[in-house]
Tab-separated table of C-alpha atoms and ligand atoms in Angstrom:
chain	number	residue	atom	x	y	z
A	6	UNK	CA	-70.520	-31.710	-66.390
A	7	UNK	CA	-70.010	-33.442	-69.671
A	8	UNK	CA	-67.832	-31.007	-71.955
A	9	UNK	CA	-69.937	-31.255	-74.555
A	10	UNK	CA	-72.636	-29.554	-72.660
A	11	UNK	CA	-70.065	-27.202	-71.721
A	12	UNK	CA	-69.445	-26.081	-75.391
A	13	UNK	CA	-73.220	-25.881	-75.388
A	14	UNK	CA	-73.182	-23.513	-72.501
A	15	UNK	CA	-70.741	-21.158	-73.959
A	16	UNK	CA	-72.556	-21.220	-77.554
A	17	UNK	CA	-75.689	-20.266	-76.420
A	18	UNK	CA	-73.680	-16.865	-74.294
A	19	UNK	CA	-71.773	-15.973	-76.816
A	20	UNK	CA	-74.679	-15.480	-79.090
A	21	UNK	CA	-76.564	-13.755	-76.199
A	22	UNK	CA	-74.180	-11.059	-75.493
A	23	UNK	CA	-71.739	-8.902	-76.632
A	24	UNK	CA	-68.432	-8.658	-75.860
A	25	UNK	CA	-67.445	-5.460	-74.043
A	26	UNK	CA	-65.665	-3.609	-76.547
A	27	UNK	CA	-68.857	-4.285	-78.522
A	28	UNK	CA	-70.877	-2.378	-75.868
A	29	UNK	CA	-71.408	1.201	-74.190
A	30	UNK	CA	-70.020	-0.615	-71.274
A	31	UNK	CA	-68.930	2.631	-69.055
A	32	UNK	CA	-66.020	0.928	-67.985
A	33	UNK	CA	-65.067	0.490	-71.609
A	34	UNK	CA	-66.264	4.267	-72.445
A	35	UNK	CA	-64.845	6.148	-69.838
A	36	UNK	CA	-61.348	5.841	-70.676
A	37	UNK	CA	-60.644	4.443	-67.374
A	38	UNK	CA	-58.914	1.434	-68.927
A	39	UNK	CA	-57.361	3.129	-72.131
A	40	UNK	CA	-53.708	2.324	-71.080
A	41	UNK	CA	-51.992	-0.774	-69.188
A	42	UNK	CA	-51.291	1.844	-66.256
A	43	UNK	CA	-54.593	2.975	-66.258
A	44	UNK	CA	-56.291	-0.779	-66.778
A	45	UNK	CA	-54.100	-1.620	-63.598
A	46	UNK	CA	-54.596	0.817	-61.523
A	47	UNK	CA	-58.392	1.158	-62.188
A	48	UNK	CA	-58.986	-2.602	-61.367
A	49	UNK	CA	-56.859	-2.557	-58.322
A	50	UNK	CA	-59.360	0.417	-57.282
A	51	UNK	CA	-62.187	-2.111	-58.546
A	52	UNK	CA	-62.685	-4.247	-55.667
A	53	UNK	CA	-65.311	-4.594	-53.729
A	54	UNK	CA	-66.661	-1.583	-55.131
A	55	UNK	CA	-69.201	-0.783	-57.839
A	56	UNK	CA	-68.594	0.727	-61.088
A	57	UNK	CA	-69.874	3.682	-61.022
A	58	UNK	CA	-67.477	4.212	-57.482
A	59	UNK	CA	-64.604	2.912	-59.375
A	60	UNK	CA	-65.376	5.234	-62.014
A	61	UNK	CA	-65.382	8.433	-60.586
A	62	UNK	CA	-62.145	7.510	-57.974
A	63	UNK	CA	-60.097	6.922	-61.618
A	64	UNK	CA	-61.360	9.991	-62.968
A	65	UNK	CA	-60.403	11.895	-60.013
A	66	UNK	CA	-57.275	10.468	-59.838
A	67	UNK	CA	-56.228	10.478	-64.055
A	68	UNK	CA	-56.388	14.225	-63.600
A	69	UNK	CA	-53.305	13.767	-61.175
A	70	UNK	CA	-51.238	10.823	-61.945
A	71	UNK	CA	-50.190	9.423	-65.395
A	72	UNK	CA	-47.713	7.184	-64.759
A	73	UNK	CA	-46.041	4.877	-62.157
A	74	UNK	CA	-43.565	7.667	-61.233
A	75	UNK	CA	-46.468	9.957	-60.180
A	76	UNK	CA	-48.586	7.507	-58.594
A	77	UNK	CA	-45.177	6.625	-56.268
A	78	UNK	CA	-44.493	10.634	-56.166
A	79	UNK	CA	-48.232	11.459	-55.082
A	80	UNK	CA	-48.441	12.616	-51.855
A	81	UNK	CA	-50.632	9.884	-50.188
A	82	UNK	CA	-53.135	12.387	-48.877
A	83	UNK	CA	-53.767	13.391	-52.293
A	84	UNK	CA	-54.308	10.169	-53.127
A	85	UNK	CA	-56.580	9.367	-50.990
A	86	UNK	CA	-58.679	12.528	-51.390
A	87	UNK	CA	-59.240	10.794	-55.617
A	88	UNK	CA	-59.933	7.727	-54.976
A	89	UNK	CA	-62.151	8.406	-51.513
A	90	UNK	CA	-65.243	6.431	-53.397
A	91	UNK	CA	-63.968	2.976	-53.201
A	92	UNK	CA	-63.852	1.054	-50.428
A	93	UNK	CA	-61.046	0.150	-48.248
A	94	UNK	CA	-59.332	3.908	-49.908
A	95	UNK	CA	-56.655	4.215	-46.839
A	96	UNK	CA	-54.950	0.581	-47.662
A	97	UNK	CA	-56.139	1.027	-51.671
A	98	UNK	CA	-53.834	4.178	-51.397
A	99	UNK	CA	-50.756	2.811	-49.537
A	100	UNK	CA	-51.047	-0.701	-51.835
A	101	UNK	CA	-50.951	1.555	-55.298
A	102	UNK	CA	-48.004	3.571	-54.086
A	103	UNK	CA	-46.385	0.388	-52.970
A	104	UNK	CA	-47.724	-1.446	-56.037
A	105	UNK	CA	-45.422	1.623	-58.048
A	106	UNK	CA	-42.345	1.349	-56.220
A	107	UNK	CA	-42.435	-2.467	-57.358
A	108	UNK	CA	-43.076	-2.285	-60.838
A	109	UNK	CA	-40.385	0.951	-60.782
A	110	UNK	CA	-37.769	-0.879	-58.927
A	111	UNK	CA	-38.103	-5.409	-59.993
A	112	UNK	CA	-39.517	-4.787	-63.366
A	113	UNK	CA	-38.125	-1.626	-65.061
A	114	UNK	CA	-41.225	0.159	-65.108
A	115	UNK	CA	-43.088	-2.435	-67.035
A	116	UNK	CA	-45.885	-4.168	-66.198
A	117	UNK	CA	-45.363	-7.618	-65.228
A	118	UNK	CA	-46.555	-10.436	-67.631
A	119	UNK	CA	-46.707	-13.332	-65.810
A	120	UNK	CA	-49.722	-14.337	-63.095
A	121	UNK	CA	-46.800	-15.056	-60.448
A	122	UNK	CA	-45.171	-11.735	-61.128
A	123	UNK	CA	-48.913	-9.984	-60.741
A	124	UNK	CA	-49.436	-11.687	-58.107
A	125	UNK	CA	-46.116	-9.838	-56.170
A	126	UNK	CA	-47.714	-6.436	-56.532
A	127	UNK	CA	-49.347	-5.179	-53.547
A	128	UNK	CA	-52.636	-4.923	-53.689
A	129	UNK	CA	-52.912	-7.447	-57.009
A	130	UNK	CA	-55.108	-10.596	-56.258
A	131	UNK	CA	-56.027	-13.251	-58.473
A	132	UNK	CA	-58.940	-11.893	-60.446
A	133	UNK	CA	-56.577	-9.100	-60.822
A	134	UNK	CA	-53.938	-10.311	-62.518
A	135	UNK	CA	-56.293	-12.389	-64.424
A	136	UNK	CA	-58.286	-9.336	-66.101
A	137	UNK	CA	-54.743	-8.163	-66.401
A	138	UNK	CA	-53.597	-11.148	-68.268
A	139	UNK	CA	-57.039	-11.653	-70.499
A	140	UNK	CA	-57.549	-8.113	-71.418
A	141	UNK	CA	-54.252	-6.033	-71.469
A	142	UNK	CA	-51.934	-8.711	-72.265
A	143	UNK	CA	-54.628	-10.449	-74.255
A	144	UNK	CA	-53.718	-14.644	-72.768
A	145	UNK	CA	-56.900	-16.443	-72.683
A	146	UNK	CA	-57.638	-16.082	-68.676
A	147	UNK	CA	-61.375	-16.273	-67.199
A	148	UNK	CA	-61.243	-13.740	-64.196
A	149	UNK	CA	-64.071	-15.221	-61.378
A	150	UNK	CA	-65.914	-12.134	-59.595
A	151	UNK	CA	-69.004	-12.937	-57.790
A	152	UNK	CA	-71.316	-13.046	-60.683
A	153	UNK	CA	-69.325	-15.267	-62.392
A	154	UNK	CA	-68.730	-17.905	-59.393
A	155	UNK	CA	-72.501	-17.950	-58.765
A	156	UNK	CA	-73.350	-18.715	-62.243
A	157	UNK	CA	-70.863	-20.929	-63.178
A	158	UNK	CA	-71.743	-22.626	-59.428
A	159	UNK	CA	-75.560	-22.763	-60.461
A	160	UNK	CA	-74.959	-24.075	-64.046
A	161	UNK	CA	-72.729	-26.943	-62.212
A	162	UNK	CA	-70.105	-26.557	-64.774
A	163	UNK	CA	-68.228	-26.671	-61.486
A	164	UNK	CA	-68.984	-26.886	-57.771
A	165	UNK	CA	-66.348	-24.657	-55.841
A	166	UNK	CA	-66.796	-22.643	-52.623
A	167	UNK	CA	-63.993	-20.433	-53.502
A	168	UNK	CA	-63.187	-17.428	-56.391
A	169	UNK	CA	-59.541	-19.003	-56.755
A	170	UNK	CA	-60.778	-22.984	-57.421
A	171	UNK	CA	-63.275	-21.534	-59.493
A	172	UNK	CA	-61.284	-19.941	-61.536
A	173	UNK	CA	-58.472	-22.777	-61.510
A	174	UNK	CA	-60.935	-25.718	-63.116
A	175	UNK	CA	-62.937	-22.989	-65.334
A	176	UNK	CA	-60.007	-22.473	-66.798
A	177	UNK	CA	-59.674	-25.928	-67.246
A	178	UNK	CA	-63.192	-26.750	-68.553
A	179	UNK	CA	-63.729	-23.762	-70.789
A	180	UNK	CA	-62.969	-24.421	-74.547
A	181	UNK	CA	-60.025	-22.723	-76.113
A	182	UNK	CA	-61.874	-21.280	-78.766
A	183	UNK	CA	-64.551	-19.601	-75.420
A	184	UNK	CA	-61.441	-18.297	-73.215
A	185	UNK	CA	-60.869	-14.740	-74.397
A	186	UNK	CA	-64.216	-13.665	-74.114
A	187	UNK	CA	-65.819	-16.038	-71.506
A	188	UNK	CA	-65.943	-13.839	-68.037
A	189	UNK	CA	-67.920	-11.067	-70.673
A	190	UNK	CA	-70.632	-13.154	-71.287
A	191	UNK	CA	-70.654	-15.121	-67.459
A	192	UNK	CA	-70.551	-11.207	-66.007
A	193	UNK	CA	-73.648	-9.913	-67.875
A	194	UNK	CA	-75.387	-13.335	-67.480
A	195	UNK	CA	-74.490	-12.792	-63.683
A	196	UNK	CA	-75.546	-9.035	-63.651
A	197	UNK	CA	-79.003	-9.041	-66.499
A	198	UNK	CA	-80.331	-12.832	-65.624
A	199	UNK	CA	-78.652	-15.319	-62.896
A	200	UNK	CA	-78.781	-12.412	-60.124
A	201	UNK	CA	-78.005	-13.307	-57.027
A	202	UNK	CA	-81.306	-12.916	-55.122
A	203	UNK	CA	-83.791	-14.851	-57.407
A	204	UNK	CA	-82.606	-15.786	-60.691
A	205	UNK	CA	-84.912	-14.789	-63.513
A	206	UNK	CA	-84.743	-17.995	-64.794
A	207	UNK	CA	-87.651	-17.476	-67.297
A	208	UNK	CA	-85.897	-15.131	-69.132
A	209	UNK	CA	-82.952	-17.372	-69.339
A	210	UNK	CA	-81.333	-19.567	-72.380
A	211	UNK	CA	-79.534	-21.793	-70.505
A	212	UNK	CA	-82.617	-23.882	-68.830
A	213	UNK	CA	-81.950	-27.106	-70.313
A	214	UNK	CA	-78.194	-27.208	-69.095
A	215	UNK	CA	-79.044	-25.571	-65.758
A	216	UNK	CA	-78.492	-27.890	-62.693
A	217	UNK	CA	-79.713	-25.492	-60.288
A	218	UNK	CA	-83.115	-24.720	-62.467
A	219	UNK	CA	-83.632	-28.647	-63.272
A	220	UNK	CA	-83.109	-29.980	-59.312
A	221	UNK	CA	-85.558	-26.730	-58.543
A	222	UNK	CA	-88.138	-27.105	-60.651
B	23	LIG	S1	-81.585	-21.314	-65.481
B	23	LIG	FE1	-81.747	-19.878	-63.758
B	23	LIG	S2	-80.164	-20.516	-62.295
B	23	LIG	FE2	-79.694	-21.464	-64.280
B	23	LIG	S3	-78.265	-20.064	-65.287
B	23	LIG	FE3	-80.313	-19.541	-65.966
B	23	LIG	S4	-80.997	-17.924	-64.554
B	23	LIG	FE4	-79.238	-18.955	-63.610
């Protein structure tokens, strides 16, 4: 796709939506992500699970664990008992406790700020340590989740079959200036308009860039 049209693209969004912290966004709300321990933990519990799941399993667990010495401390059936609402809670459980022990032991109790140094932490995959990097540590990173893949697919900006390639040339073709706030807009895009199951392409802005809404016409 020309990157003109790309600059287009992101225009159009970022006049569209709002950026989280500019929403009621629960996520944003509930406190859930109000420290780098808690925005790590809480999106390691965040995969393949909804929101509202996540949600309550950080809750549950916030009331127990503060810091990377309790969550390495916490007995595991504890654990597991919080965070029982997300899926895959056994391995989520033995990863964060793991995932503590590392940061506790290589790093000094600090987060890691480097993608490669994310990526070491059990239970830390890419979109991980990109949220990580883009909102806690605030370096221009677009995090690919399934919305954004299938809209970004759909637009053609790019044409990838995985998360990871995605995420590799969108960070690429994305503007400078678009980075920070990019996987905001491509999420709610994702979630409001470009759903999966039919598109509600009359509602939507981006028409005239849309390869997937001009070849199906
Ligand atoms: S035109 Fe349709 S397919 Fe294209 S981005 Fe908009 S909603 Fe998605």
């Amino acid at each position: 796709m020309n990157p003109s049209t790309i600059t287009d693209i992101y225009h159009v969004l970022s006049h569209t939506y709002l950026t989280f912290d500019e929403t009621d966004d629960e996520w944003m709300t509930s406190g859930i992500s109000s420290t780098p321990f808690k925005s790590l933990v809480s999106v390691a519990l965040s995969t393949m699970t909804t929101s509202k799941r996540t949600i309550a399993a950080c809750k549950a667990l916030y009331t127990k664990v503060a810091t990377f010495e309790d969550l390495r401390d916490i007995d595991e059936q504890t654990l597991v008992q919080c965070i029982k609402s997300v899926a895959h809670y056994n391995r989520k459980a033995k990863n964060l406790k793991l995932m503590a022990k590392q940061i506790i032991e290589k790093h000094h109790g600090q987060i890691p700020q480097t993608k490669e140094e994310l990526l070491g932490l059990a239970g830390i995959g890419r979109k991980c340590a990109d949220i990580m990097l883009n909102f806690v540590f605030e370096e221009p990173s677009i995090a690919v989740d399934t919305h954004v893949f299938r809209v970004v697919n759909r637009l053609g900006i790019v044409h990838t079959t995985t998360a990871e390639a995605t995420a590799d040339l969108l960070n690429q073709l994305t503007p400078n200036e678009y980075k920070r706030h990019a996987h905001e807009w491509l999420i709610q895009h994702g979630m409001k308009v470009c759903i999966a199951r039919k598109p509600s392409c009359t509602h939507c802005p981006l028409t005239s860039y849309c390869q997937y809404f001009n070849t199906n016409e």
